[in-house]
Amino acid sequence: MIKLIILSIAIFQGVLMSLILLFSPFFKSRANKFLAFAILSLSWSLLKITLDITEVVAVYPLLVVLENIDTEALLPVFIYLFIAAQVDNAPVNPKKVYWLFIPALASTLVFNFVEFTMSGEFTSEIYVFDILGGLLVLCMFIVFIIFYPLILIKTYKVIQYAKDKNEKKWLTYLWYFEVAILGLLMLLVIISTAIESDVINALQTLALLSTILIHWVAYSGIYKLKLVNDRKKINRLFFSQVSNDASPLPNKMVTPIKTEDIKTQTTITADNIYFQKLEKLCTVDKIYRDHTLDRNAVAALLNISPSYVSQIVNAITGYNFSTYINRYRVAEIKKIIVNEEFQNYSLLAIGLECGFSSKTTFHNSFKKITGMTPNAYRKLHK
């Protein structure tokens, strides 16, 4: 009973997540369309196991047609198409790989043909059982021994073209789950064929493992890939746009101080040549978008010491170096948030592309500088 409840929850969650991926503007994309179909095929497989447990087919025989659809052969195809569409520059054209659906279609036809034939009156002939048995064995051999390894190898090769480390890591984990599920399924079918025993308990265990995949995809992978995709698209928009409003921020002016720096030994004011160069690097070159940017990197660009960088920034703006850079980041984020071109992208993706290294530093800095959270700012300017 507990397994049946867990299976029902997993099926419902899988269908719901698939609908969200297909129709939600936030997640809708060409790659996610294939991922939605992959989750649906997995949910269908769980449904077939549920039908076996409840023996509904005995009451409604026509359901056997749906039960014989080989969704297990569809799962690796949709995952392959998802990864091929997700990875940039992958040498795959998803529109030309429909032949990958042939094994699923063929095995579905064979399963239903065998089911229909065995229900006929002429199945009393022993040779009929031999023919049907041989047909099933041939079909399983093609799917399990040839097709599964082939599609898994092709999928792994495509993953290697992923340039983003986080994306490649997540896709590799997804591939491991796929290998585990398909491998276990192959093992169960081989064992059941060899020893002619009922493996329903083992299949239920496989179903429970599948629920882990659904949960993991739903709560971790999709969000991470959404973040990766958003950052890619935001980055492209950055390069496609020409900023016409690049101007220094109205930084706080303070009383000039004296410095003993050997390069100048003069009063530090806003017309300091190094500060002017730094302002240009921020307003024109937008160096703050680099999340690894620090005093040492800026000092190298200006050909001065890191301590002098801090001195001129503090003397002229009244802020430390970190706050000075974060103000530029927040200023750009505020412009992006009210820009309709970026409405469908996550705030975290925007923050990371503007130079913040993590969600925590992004939210804390934005709230410190503006007095409100990024989400509150977006809602206020909708």
mmCIF file of C-alpha atoms in Angstrom:
data_model
loop_
_atom_site.group_PDB
_atom_site.id
_atom_site.type_symbol
_atom_site.label_atom_id
_atom_site.label_comp_id
_atom_site.label_asym_id
_atom_site.label_seq_id
_atom_site.Cartn_x
_atom_site.Cartn_y
_atom_site.Cartn_z
ATOM 1 C CA MET A 1 0.000 0.000 0.000
ATOM 2 C CA ILE A 2 2.839 2.404 0.875
ATOM 3 C CA LYS A 3 4.585 1.700 -2.428
ATOM 4 C CA LEU A 4 1.331 2.353 -4.291
ATOM 5 C CA ILE A 5 0.949 5.719 -2.565
ATOM 6 C CA ILE A 6 4.545 6.700 -3.356
ATOM 7 C CA LEU A 7 4.075 5.656 -6.976
ATOM 8 C CA SER A 8 0.879 7.695 -7.241
ATOM 9 C CA ILE A 9 2.620 10.762 -5.825
ATOM 10 C CA ALA A 10 5.536 10.316 -8.215
ATOM 11 C CA ILE A 11 3.217 9.976 -11.218
ATOM 12 C CA PHE A 12 1.261 13.079 -10.245
ATOM 13 C CA GLN A 13 4.430 15.061 -9.640
ATOM 14 C CA GLY A 14 5.943 13.929 -12.929
ATOM 15 C CA VAL A 15 2.858 14.934 -14.934
ATOM 16 C CA LEU A 16 2.635 18.270 -13.118
ATOM 17 C CA MET A 17 6.298 19.051 -13.685
ATOM 18 C CA SER A 18 5.981 18.144 -17.358
ATOM 19 C CA LEU A 19 3.048 20.528 -17.800
ATOM 20 C CA ILE A 20 4.994 23.299 -16.076
ATOM 21 C CA LEU A 21 7.973 22.763 -18.381
ATOM 22 C CA LEU A 22 5.742 22.761 -21.440
ATOM 23 C CA PHE A 23 3.531 25.751 -20.675
ATOM 24 C CA SER A 24 5.164 27.940 -18.037
ATOM 25 C CA PRO A 25 6.826 31.043 -19.596
ATOM 26 C CA PHE A 26 9.477 30.866 -16.869
ATOM 27 C CA PHE A 27 10.695 27.382 -17.870
ATOM 28 C CA LYS A 28 9.443 27.070 -21.425
ATOM 29 C CA SER A 29 12.244 26.352 -23.889
ATOM 30 C CA ARG A 30 13.066 23.983 -26.716
ATOM 31 C CA ALA A 31 15.340 21.877 -24.510
ATOM 32 C CA ASN A 32 12.841 21.706 -21.650
ATOM 33 C CA LYS A 33 10.197 20.462 -24.073
ATOM 34 C CA PHE A 34 12.205 17.253 -24.533
ATOM 35 C CA LEU A 35 12.854 17.040 -20.793
ATOM 36 C CA ALA A 36 9.106 17.287 -20.194
ATOM 37 C CA PHE A 37 8.493 14.359 -22.564
ATOM 38 C CA ALA A 38 11.245 12.373 -20.823
ATOM 39 C CA ILE A 39 9.575 12.895 -17.442
ATOM 40 C CA LEU A 40 6.204 11.994 -18.959
ATOM 41 C CA SER A 41 7.608 8.745 -20.354
ATOM 42 C CA LEU A 42 9.067 7.925 -16.955
ATOM 43 C CA SER A 43 5.722 8.701 -15.302
ATOM 44 C CA TRP A 44 4.023 6.453 -17.842
ATOM 45 C CA SER A 45 6.359 3.620 -16.889
ATOM 46 C CA LEU A 46 5.443 4.137 -13.242
ATOM 47 C CA LEU A 47 1.762 4.074 -14.240
ATOM 48 C CA LYS A 48 2.226 0.716 -15.977
ATOM 49 C CA ILE A 49 3.733 -0.743 -12.816
ATOM 50 C CA THR A 50 0.817 0.676 -10.844
ATOM 51 C CA LEU A 51 -1.588 -1.047 -13.237
ATOM 52 C CA ASP A 52 0.223 -4.340 -12.602
ATOM 53 C CA ILE A 53 0.008 -3.909 -8.842
ATOM 54 C CA THR A 54 -3.693 -3.022 -8.861
ATOM 55 C CA GLU A 55 -4.545 -5.597 -11.602
ATOM 56 C CA VAL A 56 -6.791 -3.050 -13.296
ATOM 57 C CA VAL A 57 -6.061 -4.629 -16.696
ATOM 58 C CA ALA A 58 -7.987 -7.723 -15.626
ATOM 59 C CA VAL A 59 -11.081 -5.562 -15.215
ATOM 60 C CA TYR A 60 -10.475 -3.358 -18.249
ATOM 61 C CA PRO A 61 -8.646 -5.533 -20.854
ATOM 62 C CA LEU A 62 -8.305 -2.716 -23.375
ATOM 63 C CA LEU A 63 -5.841 -1.016 -21.052
ATOM 64 C CA VAL A 64 -3.311 -3.650 -22.085
ATOM 65 C CA VAL A 65 -2.698 -1.607 -25.253
ATOM 66 C CA LEU A 66 -1.572 1.347 -23.164
ATOM 67 C CA GLU A 67 0.378 -0.933 -20.860
ATOM 68 C CA ASN A 68 2.340 -2.340 -23.809
ATOM 69 C CA ILE A 69 3.607 1.046 -24.996
ATOM 70 C CA ASP A 70 7.379 0.838 -24.627
ATOM 71 C CA THR A 71 7.965 4.082 -22.728
ATOM 72 C CA GLU A 72 11.213 2.638 -21.360
ATOM 73 C CA ALA A 73 12.684 2.940 -24.863
ATOM 74 C CA LEU A 74 11.335 6.481 -25.196
ATOM 75 C CA LEU A 75 13.006 7.752 -22.023
ATOM 76 C CA PRO A 76 16.637 7.640 -23.272
ATOM 77 C CA VAL A 77 15.610 9.182 -26.602
ATOM 78 C CA PHE A 78 13.993 12.218 -24.992
ATOM 79 C CA ILE A 79 16.910 12.644 -22.587
ATOM 80 C CA TYR A 80 19.297 12.525 -25.542
ATOM 81 C CA LEU A 81 17.260 15.150 -27.425
ATOM 82 C CA PHE A 82 17.055 17.300 -24.292
ATOM 83 C CA ILE A 83 20.821 17.257 -23.795
ATOM 84 C CA ALA A 84 21.457 17.851 -27.506
ATOM 85 C CA ALA A 85 19.223 20.935 -27.393
ATOM 86 C CA GLN A 86 20.628 22.099 -24.061
ATOM 87 C CA VAL A 87 24.323 21.975 -24.963
ATOM 88 C CA ASP A 88 25.517 24.775 -27.203
ATOM 89 C CA ASN A 89 27.493 23.781 -30.297
ATOM 90 C CA ALA A 90 26.572 20.112 -29.916
ATOM 91 C CA PRO A 91 26.996 18.381 -33.326
ATOM 92 C CA VAL A 92 23.413 17.141 -33.288
ATOM 93 C CA ASN A 93 20.312 18.219 -35.165
ATOM 94 C CA PRO A 94 17.310 16.991 -33.137
ATOM 95 C CA LYS A 95 15.093 17.367 -36.209
ATOM 96 C CA LYS A 96 17.011 14.608 -37.998
ATOM 97 C CA VAL A 97 17.093 11.921 -35.321
ATOM 98 C CA TYR A 98 13.550 10.641 -35.464
ATOM 99 C CA TRP A 99 14.930 7.216 -36.329
ATOM 100 C CA LEU A 100 15.736 6.887 -32.633
ATOM 101 C CA PHE A 101 12.008 6.400 -32.009
ATOM 102 C CA ILE A 102 11.898 3.296 -34.210
ATOM 103 C CA PRO A 103 12.872 0.826 -31.415
ATOM 104 C CA ALA A 104 10.106 2.124 -29.137
ATOM 105 C CA LEU A 105 7.557 1.989 -31.942
ATOM 106 C CA ALA A 106 8.640 -1.468 -33.098
ATOM 107 C CA SER A 107 8.675 -2.991 -29.614
ATOM 108 C CA THR A 108 5.240 -1.490 -28.877
ATOM 109 C CA LEU A 109 3.824 -3.093 -32.010
ATOM 110 C CA VAL A 110 5.467 -6.422 -31.194
ATOM 111 C CA PHE A 111 4.210 -6.434 -27.594
ATOM 112 C CA ASN A 112 0.634 -5.694 -28.688
ATOM 113 C CA PHE A 113 0.828 -8.217 -31.538
ATOM 114 C CA VAL A 114 1.982 -10.931 -29.140
ATOM 115 C CA GLU A 115 -0.714 -9.968 -26.645
ATOM 116 C CA PHE A 116 -3.419 -10.084 -29.334
ATOM 117 C CA THR A 117 -2.155 -13.349 -30.833
ATOM 118 C CA MET A 118 -1.928 -15.136 -27.498
ATOM 119 C CA SER A 119 -5.526 -14.226 -26.777
ATOM 120 C CA GLY A 120 -6.643 -15.944 -30.001
ATOM 121 C CA GLU A 121 -8.011 -19.475 -30.382
ATOM 122 C CA PHE A 122 -5.030 -20.839 -32.355
ATOM 123 C CA THR A 123 -2.514 -20.307 -29.549
ATOM 124 C CA SER A 124 -3.003 -23.923 -28.491
ATOM 125 C CA GLU A 125 -0.500 -24.855 -31.162
ATOM 126 C CA ILE A 126 2.920 -25.187 -29.515
ATOM 127 C CA TYR A 127 4.793 -23.732 -32.490
ATOM 128 C CA VAL A 128 2.826 -20.480 -32.078
ATOM 129 C CA PHE A 129 4.255 -20.017 -28.591
ATOM 130 C CA ASP A 130 7.743 -20.724 -29.903
ATOM 131 C CA ILE A 131 7.368 -18.129 -32.641
ATOM 132 C CA LEU A 132 5.924 -15.529 -30.308
ATOM 133 C CA GLY A 133 8.566 -16.252 -27.693
ATOM 134 C CA GLY A 134 11.321 -15.938 -30.263
ATOM 135 C CA LEU A 135 9.850 -12.643 -31.491
ATOM 136 C CA LEU A 136 9.835 -11.219 -27.968
ATOM 137 C CA VAL A 137 13.410 -12.344 -27.324
ATOM 138 C CA LEU A 138 14.576 -10.774 -30.596
ATOM 139 C CA CYS A 139 12.812 -7.529 -29.767
ATOM 140 C CA MET A 140 14.303 -7.358 -26.273
ATOM 141 C CA PHE A 141 17.746 -8.187 -27.639
ATOM 142 C CA ILE A 142 17.583 -5.299 -30.111
ATOM 143 C CA VAL A 143 16.330 -2.827 -27.515
ATOM 144 C CA PHE A 144 18.422 -3.876 -24.508
ATOM 145 C CA ILE A 145 21.663 -5.108 -26.028
ATOM 146 C CA ILE A 146 21.954 -2.821 -29.056
ATOM 147 C CA PHE A 147 19.764 0.260 -28.695
ATOM 148 C CA TYR A 148 20.295 1.139 -25.012
ATOM 149 C CA PRO A 149 24.122 1.064 -25.151
ATOM 150 C CA LEU A 150 24.088 2.990 -28.446
ATOM 151 C CA ILE A 151 21.859 5.820 -27.192
ATOM 152 C CA LEU A 152 23.732 6.032 -23.880
ATOM 153 C CA ILE A 153 27.083 6.373 -25.646
ATOM 154 C CA LYS A 154 25.698 9.027 -28.008
ATOM 155 C CA THR A 155 24.264 10.948 -25.050
ATOM 156 C CA TYR A 156 27.536 10.876 -23.134
ATOM 157 C CA LYS A 157 29.452 12.158 -26.158
ATOM 158 C CA VAL A 158 27.097 15.123 -26.495
ATOM 159 C CA ILE A 159 27.548 16.020 -22.810
ATOM 160 C CA GLN A 160 31.281 16.461 -23.406
ATOM 161 C CA TYR A 161 30.549 19.506 -25.575
ATOM 162 C CA ALA A 162 29.072 21.418 -22.608
ATOM 163 C CA LYS A 163 31.331 24.374 -21.811
ATOM 164 C CA ASP A 164 29.743 25.455 -18.541
ATOM 165 C CA LYS A 165 31.130 23.323 -15.689
ATOM 166 C CA ASN A 166 27.925 23.343 -13.642
ATOM 167 C CA GLU A 167 25.844 22.440 -16.667
ATOM 168 C CA LYS A 168 28.199 19.605 -17.612
ATOM 169 C CA LYS A 169 28.220 18.310 -14.037
ATOM 170 C CA TRP A 170 24.435 18.242 -13.781
ATOM 171 C CA LEU A 171 23.973 16.611 -17.185
ATOM 172 C CA THR A 172 26.536 13.959 -16.268
ATOM 173 C CA TYR A 173 24.619 13.180 -13.075
ATOM 174 C CA LEU A 174 21.438 12.916 -15.114
ATOM 175 C CA TRP A 175 23.229 10.467 -17.420
ATOM 176 C CA TYR A 176 24.315 8.370 -14.419
ATOM 177 C CA PHE A 177 20.691 8.140 -13.256
ATOM 178 C CA GLU A 178 19.650 7.094 -16.736
ATOM 179 C CA VAL A 179 22.332 4.394 -16.902
ATOM 180 C CA ALA A 180 21.343 3.094 -13.461
ATOM 181 C CA ILE A 181 17.637 2.873 -14.293
ATOM 182 C CA LEU A 182 18.066 1.340 -17.748
ATOM 183 C CA GLY A 183 20.784 -1.012 -16.507
ATOM 184 C CA LEU A 184 18.622 -2.246 -13.656
ATOM 185 C CA LEU A 185 15.692 -2.692 -16.016
ATOM 186 C CA MET A 186 17.834 -4.763 -18.395
ATOM 187 C CA LEU A 187 19.094 -6.896 -15.512
ATOM 188 C CA LEU A 188 15.584 -7.546 -14.222
ATOM 189 C CA VAL A 189 14.292 -8.584 -17.637
ATOM 190 C CA ILE A 190 17.252 -10.915 -18.222
ATOM 191 C CA ILE A 191 16.887 -12.504 -14.783
ATOM 192 C CA SER A 192 13.141 -12.932 -15.146
ATOM 193 C CA THR A 193 13.623 -14.561 -18.553
ATOM 194 C CA ALA A 194 16.316 -16.897 -17.288
ATOM 195 C CA ILE A 195 14.668 -18.099 -14.080
ATOM 196 C CA GLU A 196 11.058 -17.572 -15.169
ATOM 197 C CA SER A 197 10.078 -15.919 -11.891
ATOM 198 C CA ASP A 198 7.909 -12.968 -10.986
ATOM 199 C CA VAL A 199 9.992 -9.840 -10.507
ATOM 200 C CA ILE A 200 7.212 -7.456 -9.568
ATOM 201 C CA ASN A 201 8.879 -6.559 -6.247
ATOM 202 C CA ALA A 202 12.088 -5.710 -8.037
ATOM 203 C CA LEU A 203 10.152 -3.620 -10.548
ATOM 204 C CA GLN A 204 8.527 -1.757 -7.680
ATOM 205 C CA THR A 205 11.986 -1.015 -6.323
ATOM 206 C CA LEU A 206 12.955 0.288 -9.752
ATOM 207 C CA ALA A 207 9.892 2.501 -9.665
ATOM 208 C CA LEU A 208 10.920 3.902 -6.313
ATOM 209 C CA LEU A 209 14.362 4.681 -7.707
ATOM 210 C CA SER A 210 12.639 6.459 -10.557
ATOM 211 C CA THR A 211 10.795 8.677 -8.081
ATOM 212 C CA ILE A 212 14.189 9.863 -6.849
ATOM 213 C CA LEU A 213 15.023 10.923 -10.405
ATOM 214 C CA ILE A 214 11.766 12.853 -10.703
ATOM 215 C CA HIS A 215 12.283 14.635 -7.376
ATOM 216 C CA TRP A 216 15.886 15.446 -8.218
ATOM 217 C CA VAL A 217 15.034 16.810 -11.644
ATOM 218 C CA ALA A 218 12.129 18.819 -10.253
ATOM 219 C CA TYR A 219 13.834 20.466 -7.279
ATOM 220 C CA SER A 220 17.455 20.725 -8.358
ATOM 221 C CA GLY A 221 18.310 20.156 -11.968
ATOM 222 C CA ILE A 222 15.611 22.209 -13.672
ATOM 223 C CA TYR A 223 16.310 25.246 -11.504
ATOM 224 C CA LYS A 224 20.058 24.996 -12.090
ATOM 225 C CA LEU A 225 19.678 24.625 -15.817
ATOM 226 C CA LYS A 226 17.216 27.507 -15.852
ATOM 227 C CA LEU A 227 19.900 29.574 -14.175
ATOM 228 C CA VAL A 228 22.522 28.459 -16.702
ATOM 229 C CA ASN A 229 20.227 29.189 -19.650
ATOM 230 C CA ASP A 230 19.268 32.596 -18.290
ATOM 231 C CA ARG A 231 22.902 33.564 -17.819
ATOM 232 C CA LYS A 232 23.700 32.523 -21.385
ATOM 233 C CA LYS A 233 20.834 34.589 -22.803
ATOM 234 C CA ILE A 234 21.589 37.591 -20.598
ATOM 235 C CA ASN A 235 25.212 37.446 -21.668
ATOM 236 C CA ARG A 236 24.157 37.452 -25.326
ATOM 237 C CA LEU A 237 21.930 40.464 -24.694
ATOM 238 C CA PHE A 238 24.841 42.247 -23.041
ATOM 239 C CA PHE A 239 26.937 41.796 -26.146
ATOM 240 C CA SER A 240 24.128 42.723 -28.514
ATOM 241 C CA GLN A 241 23.306 45.985 -26.791
ATOM 242 C CA VAL A 242 25.322 49.166 -26.982
ATOM 243 C CA SER A 243 25.104 51.164 -23.782
ATOM 244 C CA ASN A 244 24.456 54.843 -24.364
ATOM 245 C CA ASP A 245 24.061 55.783 -20.740
ATOM 246 C CA ALA A 246 27.485 54.860 -19.433
ATOM 247 C CA SER A 247 28.177 57.593 -16.918
ATOM 248 C CA PRO A 248 29.893 57.698 -13.536
ATOM 249 C CA LEU A 249 27.718 57.033 -10.519
ATOM 250 C CA PRO A 250 27.012 59.937 -8.162
ATOM 251 C CA ASN A 251 29.438 58.742 -5.526
ATOM 252 C CA LYS A 252 29.599 60.441 -2.163
ATOM 253 C CA MET A 253 32.178 63.263 -2.054
ATOM 254 C CA VAL A 254 34.293 63.667 1.048
ATOM 255 C CA THR A 255 37.035 66.005 2.176
ATOM 256 C CA PRO A 256 40.231 65.232 0.238
ATOM 257 C CA ILE A 257 42.964 63.557 2.241
ATOM 258 C CA LYS A 258 46.715 63.523 1.997
ATOM 259 C CA THR A 259 48.578 60.423 0.824
ATOM 260 C CA GLU A 260 52.251 59.614 0.946
ATOM 261 C CA ASP A 261 52.042 57.498 -2.183
ATOM 262 C CA ILE A 262 55.317 57.773 -4.046
ATOM 263 C CA LYS A 263 53.565 58.071 -7.390
ATOM 264 C CA THR A 264 51.729 61.331 -6.631
ATOM 265 C CA GLN A 265 52.359 62.705 -3.136
ATOM 266 C CA THR A 266 49.515 65.135 -3.825
ATOM 267 C CA THR A 267 45.956 65.653 -2.619
ATOM 268 C CA ILE A 268 43.594 62.977 -3.977
ATOM 269 C CA THR A 269 40.616 64.551 -5.745
ATOM 270 C CA ALA A 270 38.012 63.407 -8.264
ATOM 271 C CA ASP A 271 40.203 64.446 -11.189
ATOM 272 C CA ASN A 272 42.885 61.968 -10.100
ATOM 273 C CA ILE A 273 44.135 60.337 -13.305
ATOM 274 C CA TYR A 274 43.961 56.832 -11.878
ATOM 275 C CA PHE A 275 40.446 57.333 -10.558
ATOM 276 C CA GLN A 276 39.358 58.635 -13.958
ATOM 277 C CA LYS A 277 40.787 55.507 -15.568
ATOM 278 C CA LEU A 278 38.986 53.337 -13.022
ATOM 279 C CA GLU A 279 35.697 55.126 -13.719
ATOM 280 C CA LYS A 280 36.171 54.490 -17.428
ATOM 281 C CA LEU A 281 36.910 50.813 -16.804
ATOM 282 C CA CYS A 282 33.633 50.553 -14.897
ATOM 283 C CA THR A 283 31.347 52.695 -17.052
ATOM 284 C CA VAL A 284 32.674 51.704 -20.473
ATOM 285 C CA ASP A 285 34.431 48.347 -20.083
ATOM 286 C CA LYS A 286 32.150 47.233 -17.218
ATOM 287 C CA ILE A 287 34.897 45.305 -15.475
ATOM 288 C CA TYR A 288 32.596 44.850 -12.467
ATOM 289 C CA ARG A 289 30.798 42.052 -14.349
ATOM 290 C CA ASP A 290 33.783 39.828 -13.559
ATOM 291 C CA HIS A 291 32.933 38.129 -10.252
ATOM 292 C CA THR A 292 36.648 37.525 -9.576
ATOM 293 C CA LEU A 293 37.463 41.241 -9.740
ATOM 294 C CA ASP A 294 39.471 42.482 -6.734
ATOM 295 C CA ARG A 295 41.913 45.224 -5.767
ATOM 296 C CA ASN A 296 44.876 43.328 -7.156
ATOM 297 C CA ALA A 297 43.261 42.924 -10.574
ATOM 298 C CA VAL A 298 42.357 46.623 -10.739
ATOM 299 C CA ALA A 299 45.811 47.619 -9.542
ATOM 300 C CA ALA A 300 47.332 45.584 -12.353
ATOM 301 C CA LEU A 301 45.068 47.317 -14.886
ATOM 302 C CA LEU A 302 46.000 50.765 -13.571
ATOM 303 C CA ASN A 303 49.649 49.898 -12.957
ATOM 304 C CA ILE A 304 49.522 51.066 -9.336
ATOM 305 C CA SER A 305 49.629 49.310 -5.975
ATOM 306 C CA PRO A 306 46.506 47.663 -4.464
ATOM 307 C CA SER A 307 46.750 49.892 -1.399
ATOM 308 C CA TYR A 308 46.706 53.000 -3.580
ATOM 309 C CA VAL A 309 43.556 51.701 -5.304
ATOM 310 C CA SER A 310 41.847 51.560 -1.922
ATOM 311 C CA GLN A 311 43.137 55.044 -1.021
ATOM 312 C CA ILE A 312 41.825 56.807 -4.093
ATOM 313 C CA VAL A 313 38.458 55.013 -3.992
ATOM 314 C CA ASN A 314 37.938 55.756 -0.308
ATOM 315 C CA ALA A 315 39.163 59.341 -0.548
ATOM 316 C CA ILE A 316 36.962 60.282 -3.506
ATOM 317 C CA THR A 317 33.833 58.196 -2.969
ATOM 318 C CA GLY A 318 33.816 57.535 0.762
ATOM 319 C CA TYR A 319 33.320 53.819 0.141
ATOM 320 C CA ASN A 320 35.680 50.877 0.370
ATOM 321 C CA PHE A 321 36.672 49.122 -2.840
ATOM 322 C CA SER A 322 34.116 46.311 -2.495
ATOM 323 C CA THR A 323 31.188 48.679 -1.958
ATOM 324 C CA TYR A 324 32.357 50.917 -4.805
ATOM 325 C CA ILE A 325 32.302 47.973 -7.271
ATOM 326 C CA ASN A 326 29.034 46.584 -5.895
ATOM 327 C CA ARG A 327 27.348 49.944 -6.444
ATOM 328 C CA TYR A 328 28.071 49.667 -10.144
ATOM 329 C CA ARG A 329 26.724 46.129 -10.164
ATOM 330 C CA VAL A 330 23.535 47.138 -8.366
ATOM 331 C CA ALA A 331 23.080 50.182 -10.632
ATOM 332 C CA GLU A 332 23.163 47.961 -13.718
ATOM 333 C CA ILE A 333 20.870 45.381 -12.131
ATOM 334 C CA LYS A 334 18.312 48.108 -11.386
ATOM 335 C CA LYS A 335 18.332 49.115 -15.066
ATOM 336 C CA ILE A 336 17.988 45.513 -16.191
ATOM 337 C CA ILE A 337 15.121 44.754 -13.812
ATOM 338 C CA VAL A 338 12.944 47.483 -15.355
ATOM 339 C CA ASN A 339 13.956 46.480 -18.905
ATOM 340 C CA GLU A 340 11.205 44.420 -20.576
ATOM 341 C CA GLU A 341 13.779 42.352 -22.483
ATOM 342 C CA PHE A 342 14.888 40.786 -19.179
ATOM 343 C CA GLN A 343 11.467 40.226 -17.596
ATOM 344 C CA ASN A 344 11.498 36.435 -18.033
ATOM 345 C CA TYR A 345 14.967 35.913 -16.568
ATOM 346 C CA SER A 346 15.591 35.032 -12.930
ATOM 347 C CA LEU A 347 16.928 37.736 -10.627
ATOM 348 C CA LEU A 348 19.766 35.486 -9.500
ATOM 349 C CA ALA A 349 20.924 34.972 -13.099
ATOM 350 C CA ILE A 350 20.902 38.746 -13.590
ATOM 351 C CA GLY A 351 22.869 39.277 -10.386
ATOM 352 C CA LEU A 352 25.476 36.675 -11.273
ATOM 353 C CA GLU A 353 25.935 38.032 -14.794
ATOM 354 C CA CYS A 354 26.440 41.517 -13.355
ATOM 355 C CA GLY A 355 29.354 40.306 -11.264
ATOM 356 C CA PHE A 356 28.084 38.969 -7.948
ATOM 357 C CA SER A 357 29.623 35.650 -6.976
ATOM 358 C CA SER A 358 26.697 34.156 -5.058
ATOM 359 C CA LYS A 359 23.031 34.583 -4.189
ATOM 360 C CA THR A 360 23.865 35.713 -0.653
ATOM 361 C CA THR A 361 26.275 38.492 -1.625
ATOM 362 C CA PHE A 362 23.899 39.628 -4.370
ATOM 363 C CA HIS A 363 20.872 39.937 -2.083
ATOM 364 C CA ASN A 364 22.792 41.444 0.829
ATOM 365 C CA SER A 365 24.549 44.049 -1.320
ATOM 366 C CA PHE A 366 21.404 44.983 -3.229
ATOM 367 C CA LYS A 367 19.410 45.469 -0.029
ATOM 368 C CA LYS A 368 22.233 47.411 1.634
ATOM 369 C CA ILE A 369 22.504 49.826 -1.296
ATOM 370 C CA THR A 370 18.825 50.184 -2.267
ATOM 371 C CA GLY A 371 17.069 49.420 0.998
ATOM 372 C CA MET A 372 14.982 46.626 -0.542
ATOM 373 C CA THR A 373 15.406 43.133 -1.947
ATOM 374 C CA PRO A 374 15.785 42.531 -5.704
ATOM 375 C CA ASN A 375 12.379 40.859 -5.815
ATOM 376 C CA ALA A 376 10.721 43.788 -4.051
ATOM 377 C CA TYR A 377 12.390 46.204 -6.471
ATOM 378 C CA ARG A 378 11.119 44.215 -9.476
ATOM 379 C CA LYS A 379 7.552 44.158 -8.089
ATOM 380 C CA LEU A 380 7.693 47.889 -7.358
ATOM 381 C CA HIS A 381 8.625 48.698 -10.958
ATOM 382 C CA LYS A 382 6.284 46.318 -12.768
#
